[in-house]
PDB file of C-alpha atoms in Angstrom:
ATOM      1  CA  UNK A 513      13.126  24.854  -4.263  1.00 59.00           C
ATOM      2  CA  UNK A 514      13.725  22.165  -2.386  1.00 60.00           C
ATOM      3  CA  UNK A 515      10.759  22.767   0.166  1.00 68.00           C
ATOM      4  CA  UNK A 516       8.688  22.698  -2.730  1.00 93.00           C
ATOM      5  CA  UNK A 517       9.494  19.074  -3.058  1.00 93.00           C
ATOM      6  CA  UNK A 518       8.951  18.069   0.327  1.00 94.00           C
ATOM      7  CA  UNK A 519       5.498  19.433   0.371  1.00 95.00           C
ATOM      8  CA  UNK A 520       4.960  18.158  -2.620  1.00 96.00           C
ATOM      9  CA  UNK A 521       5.878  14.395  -0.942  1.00 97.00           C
ATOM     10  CA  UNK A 522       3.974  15.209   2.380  1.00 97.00           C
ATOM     11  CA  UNK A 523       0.616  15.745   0.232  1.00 97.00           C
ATOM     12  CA  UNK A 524       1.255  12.417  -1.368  1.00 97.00           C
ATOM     13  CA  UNK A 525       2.033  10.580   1.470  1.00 97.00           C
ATOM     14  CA  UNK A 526      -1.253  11.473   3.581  1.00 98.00           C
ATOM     15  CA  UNK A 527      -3.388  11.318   0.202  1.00 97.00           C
ATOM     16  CA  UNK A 528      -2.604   8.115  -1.024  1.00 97.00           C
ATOM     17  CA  UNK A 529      -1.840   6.602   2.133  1.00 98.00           C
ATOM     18  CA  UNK A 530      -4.783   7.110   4.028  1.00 98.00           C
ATOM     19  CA  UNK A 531      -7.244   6.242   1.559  1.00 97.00           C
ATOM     20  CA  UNK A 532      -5.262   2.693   1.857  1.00 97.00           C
ATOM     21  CA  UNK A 533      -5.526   2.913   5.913  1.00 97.00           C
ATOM     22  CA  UNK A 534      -9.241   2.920   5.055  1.00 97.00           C
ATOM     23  CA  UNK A 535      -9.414  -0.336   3.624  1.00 96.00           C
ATOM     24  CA  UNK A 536      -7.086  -1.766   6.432  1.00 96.00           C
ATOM     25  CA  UNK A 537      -9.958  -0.056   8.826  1.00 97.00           C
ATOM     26  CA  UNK A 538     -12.474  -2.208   6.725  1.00 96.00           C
ATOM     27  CA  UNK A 539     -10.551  -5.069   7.370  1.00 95.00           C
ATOM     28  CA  UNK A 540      -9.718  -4.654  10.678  1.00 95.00           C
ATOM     29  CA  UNK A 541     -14.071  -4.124  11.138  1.00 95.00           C
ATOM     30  CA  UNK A 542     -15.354  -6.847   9.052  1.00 95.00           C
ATOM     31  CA  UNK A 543     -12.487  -9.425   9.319  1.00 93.00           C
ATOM     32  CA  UNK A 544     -10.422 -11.054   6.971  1.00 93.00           C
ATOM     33  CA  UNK A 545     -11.790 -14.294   6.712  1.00 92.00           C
ATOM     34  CA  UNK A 546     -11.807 -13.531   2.891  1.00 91.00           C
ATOM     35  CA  UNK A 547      -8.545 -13.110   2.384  1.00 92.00           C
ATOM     36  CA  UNK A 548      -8.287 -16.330   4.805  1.00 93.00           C
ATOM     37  CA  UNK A 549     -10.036 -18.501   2.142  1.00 92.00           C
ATOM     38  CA  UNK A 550      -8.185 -17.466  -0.954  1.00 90.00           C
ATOM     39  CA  UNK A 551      -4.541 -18.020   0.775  1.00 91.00           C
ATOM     40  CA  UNK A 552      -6.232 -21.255   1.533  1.00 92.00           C
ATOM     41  CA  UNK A 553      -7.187 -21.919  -2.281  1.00 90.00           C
ATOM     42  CA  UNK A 554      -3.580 -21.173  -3.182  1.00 89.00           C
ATOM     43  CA  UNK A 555      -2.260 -23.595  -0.308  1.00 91.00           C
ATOM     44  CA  UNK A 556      -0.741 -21.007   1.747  1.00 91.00           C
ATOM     45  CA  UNK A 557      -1.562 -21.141   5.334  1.00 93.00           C
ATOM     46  CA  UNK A 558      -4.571 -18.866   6.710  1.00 91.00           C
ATOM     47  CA  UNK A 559      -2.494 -16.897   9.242  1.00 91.00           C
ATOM     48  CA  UNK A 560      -0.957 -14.781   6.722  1.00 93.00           C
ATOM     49  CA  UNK A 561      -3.906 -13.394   6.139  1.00 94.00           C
ATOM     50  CA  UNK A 562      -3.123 -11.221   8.963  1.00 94.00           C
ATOM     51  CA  UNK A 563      -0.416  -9.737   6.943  1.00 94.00           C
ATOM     52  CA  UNK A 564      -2.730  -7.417   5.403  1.00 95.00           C
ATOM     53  CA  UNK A 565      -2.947  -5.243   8.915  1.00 96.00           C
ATOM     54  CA  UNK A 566       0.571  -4.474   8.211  1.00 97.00           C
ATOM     55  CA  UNK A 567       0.283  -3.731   4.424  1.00 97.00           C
ATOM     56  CA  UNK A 568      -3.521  -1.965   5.149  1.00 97.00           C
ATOM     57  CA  UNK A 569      -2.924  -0.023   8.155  1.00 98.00           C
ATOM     58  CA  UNK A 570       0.871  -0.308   9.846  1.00 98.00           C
ATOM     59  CA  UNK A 571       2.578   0.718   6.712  1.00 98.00           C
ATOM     60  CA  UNK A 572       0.331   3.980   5.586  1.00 98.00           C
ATOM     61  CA  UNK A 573       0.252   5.155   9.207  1.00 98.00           C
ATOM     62  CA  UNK A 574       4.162   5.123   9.074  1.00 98.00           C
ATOM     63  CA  UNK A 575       4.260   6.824   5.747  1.00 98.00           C
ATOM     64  CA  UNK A 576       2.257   8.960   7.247  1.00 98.00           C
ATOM     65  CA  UNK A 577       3.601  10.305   9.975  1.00 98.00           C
ATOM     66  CA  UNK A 578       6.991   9.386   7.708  1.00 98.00           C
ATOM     67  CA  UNK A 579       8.628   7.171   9.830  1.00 98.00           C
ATOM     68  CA  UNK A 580      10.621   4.576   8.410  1.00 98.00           C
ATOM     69  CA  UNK A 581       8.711   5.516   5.051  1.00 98.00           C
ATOM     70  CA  UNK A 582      11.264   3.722   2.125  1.00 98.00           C
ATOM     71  CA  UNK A 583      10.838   0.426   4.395  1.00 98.00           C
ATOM     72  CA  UNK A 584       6.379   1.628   5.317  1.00 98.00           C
ATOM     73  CA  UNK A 585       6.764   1.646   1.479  1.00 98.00           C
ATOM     74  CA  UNK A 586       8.583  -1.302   0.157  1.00 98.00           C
ATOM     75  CA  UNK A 587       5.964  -3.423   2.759  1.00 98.00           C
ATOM     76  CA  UNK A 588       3.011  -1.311   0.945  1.00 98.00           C
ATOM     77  CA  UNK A 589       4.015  -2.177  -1.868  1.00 98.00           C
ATOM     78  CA  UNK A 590       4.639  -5.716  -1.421  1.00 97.00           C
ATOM     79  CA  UNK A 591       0.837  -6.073   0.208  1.00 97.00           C
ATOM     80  CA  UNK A 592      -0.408  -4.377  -3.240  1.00 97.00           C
ATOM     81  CA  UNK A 593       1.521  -6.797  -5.561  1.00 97.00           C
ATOM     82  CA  UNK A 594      -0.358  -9.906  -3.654  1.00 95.00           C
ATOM     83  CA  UNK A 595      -3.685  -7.985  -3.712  1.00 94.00           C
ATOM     84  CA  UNK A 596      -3.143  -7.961  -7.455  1.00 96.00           C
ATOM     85  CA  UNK A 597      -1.772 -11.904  -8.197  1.00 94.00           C
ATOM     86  CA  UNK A 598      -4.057 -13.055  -5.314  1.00 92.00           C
ATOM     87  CA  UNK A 599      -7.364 -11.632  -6.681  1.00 92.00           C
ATOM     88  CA  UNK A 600      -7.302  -8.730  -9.333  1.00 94.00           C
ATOM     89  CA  UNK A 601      -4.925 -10.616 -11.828  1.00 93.00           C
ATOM     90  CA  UNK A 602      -8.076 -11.992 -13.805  1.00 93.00           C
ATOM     91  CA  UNK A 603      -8.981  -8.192 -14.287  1.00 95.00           C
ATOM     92  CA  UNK A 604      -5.566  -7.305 -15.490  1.00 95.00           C
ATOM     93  CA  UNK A 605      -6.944  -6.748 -18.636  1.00 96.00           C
ATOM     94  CA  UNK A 606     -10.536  -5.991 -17.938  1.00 96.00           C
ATOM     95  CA  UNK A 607     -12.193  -2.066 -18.005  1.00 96.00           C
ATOM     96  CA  UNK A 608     -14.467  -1.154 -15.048  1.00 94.00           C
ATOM     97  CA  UNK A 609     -18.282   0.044 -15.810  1.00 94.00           C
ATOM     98  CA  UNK A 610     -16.809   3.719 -16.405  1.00 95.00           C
ATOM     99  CA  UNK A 611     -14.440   3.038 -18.927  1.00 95.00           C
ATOM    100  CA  UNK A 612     -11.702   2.856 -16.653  1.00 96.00           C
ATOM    101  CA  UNK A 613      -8.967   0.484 -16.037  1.00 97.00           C
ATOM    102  CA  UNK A 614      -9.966  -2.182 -13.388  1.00 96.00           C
ATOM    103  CA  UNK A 615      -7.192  -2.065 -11.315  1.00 97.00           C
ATOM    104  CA  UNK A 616      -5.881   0.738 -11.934  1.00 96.00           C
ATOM    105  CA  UNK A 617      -6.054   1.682  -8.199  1.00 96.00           C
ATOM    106  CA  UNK A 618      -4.162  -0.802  -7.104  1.00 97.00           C
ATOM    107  CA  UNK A 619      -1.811  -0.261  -9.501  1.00 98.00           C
ATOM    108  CA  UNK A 620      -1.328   3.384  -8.458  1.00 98.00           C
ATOM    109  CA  UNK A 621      -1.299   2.121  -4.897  1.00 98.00           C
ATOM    110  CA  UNK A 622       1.544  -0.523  -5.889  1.00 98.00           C
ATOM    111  CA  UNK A 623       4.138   2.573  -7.745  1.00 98.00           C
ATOM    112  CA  UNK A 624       3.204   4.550  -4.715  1.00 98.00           C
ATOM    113  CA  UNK A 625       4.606   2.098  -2.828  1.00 98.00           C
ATOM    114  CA  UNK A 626       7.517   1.856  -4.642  1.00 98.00           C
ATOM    115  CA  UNK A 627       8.040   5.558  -4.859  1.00 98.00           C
ATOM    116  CA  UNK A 628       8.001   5.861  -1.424  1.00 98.00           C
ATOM    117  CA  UNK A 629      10.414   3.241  -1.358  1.00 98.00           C
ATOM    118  CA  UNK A 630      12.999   5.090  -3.481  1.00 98.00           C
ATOM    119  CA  UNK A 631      12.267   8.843  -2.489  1.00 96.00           C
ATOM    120  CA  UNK A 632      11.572   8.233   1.756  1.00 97.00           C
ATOM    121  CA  UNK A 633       9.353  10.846   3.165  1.00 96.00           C
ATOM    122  CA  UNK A 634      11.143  13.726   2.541  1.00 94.00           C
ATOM    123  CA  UNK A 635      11.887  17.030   5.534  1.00 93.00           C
ATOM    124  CA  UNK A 636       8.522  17.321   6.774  1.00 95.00           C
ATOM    125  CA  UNK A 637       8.621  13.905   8.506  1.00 96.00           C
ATOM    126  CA  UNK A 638       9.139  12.684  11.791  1.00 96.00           C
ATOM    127  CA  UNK A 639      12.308  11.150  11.226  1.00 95.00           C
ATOM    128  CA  UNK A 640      14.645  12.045   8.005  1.00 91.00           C
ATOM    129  CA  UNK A 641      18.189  10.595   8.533  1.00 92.00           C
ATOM    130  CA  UNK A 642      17.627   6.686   8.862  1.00 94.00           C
ATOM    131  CA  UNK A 643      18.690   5.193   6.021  1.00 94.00           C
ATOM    132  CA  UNK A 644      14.919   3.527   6.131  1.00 93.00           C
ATOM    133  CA  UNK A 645      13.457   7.052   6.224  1.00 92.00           C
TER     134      UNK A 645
END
């Protein structure tokens, strides 16, 4: 039964995280110089906008491949909750064009992260006995 789990995370894992690496793969094409300008409106400095290469495309290739995944995760996570206090927080409350929930992918994305944080990668990874993993 337990198998049954595992494959169960592994589908999740390269789902969920690689529609995320294809935002970081946006990023990484078209720059972040928008990301740049709101850290700048909050008074942060603009270099941390290069924290989203991490969040965007380091941490879903590690979940992944499930490497380090309850650490990949946590920093997934953590990119997610900025994305939504940085620029989707005035939407919080807001429905999309189809009826849907405006952030409700980011959301998801965000509890992804912290699932991965809490359950690792399960067996089918490339590493399975860190305590990161």
């Amino acid at each position: 039964m337990k198998s049954k789990l595992d494959i169960g995370l592994l589908l999740l894992r390269t789902s969920i995280a690689s529609t995320m690496l294809v935002y970081g793969i946006t990023k990484l094409i078209n720059g972040v110089s928008f990301i740049s300008g709101l850290l700048s409106d909050y008074g942060l400095p603009s270099f941390l906008s290069y924290g989203v290469y991490i969040g965007e495309i380091l941490a879903p290739l590690l979940i992944i491949i499930g490497y380090r995944t309850k650490l990949a995760g946590l920093i997934f996570a953590i990119n997610c909750l900025v994305a939504i206090l940085m620029v989707q927080l005035p939407n919080f409350f807001t429905l999309n064009e189809f009826g849907g929930w405006y952030v409700g992918p980011i959301v998801i994305y965000f509890v992804f992260g912290l699932a991965m944080f809490y359950t690792g990668a399960g067996k089918i990874a490339l590493s399975s006995t860190n305590k990161w993993d």
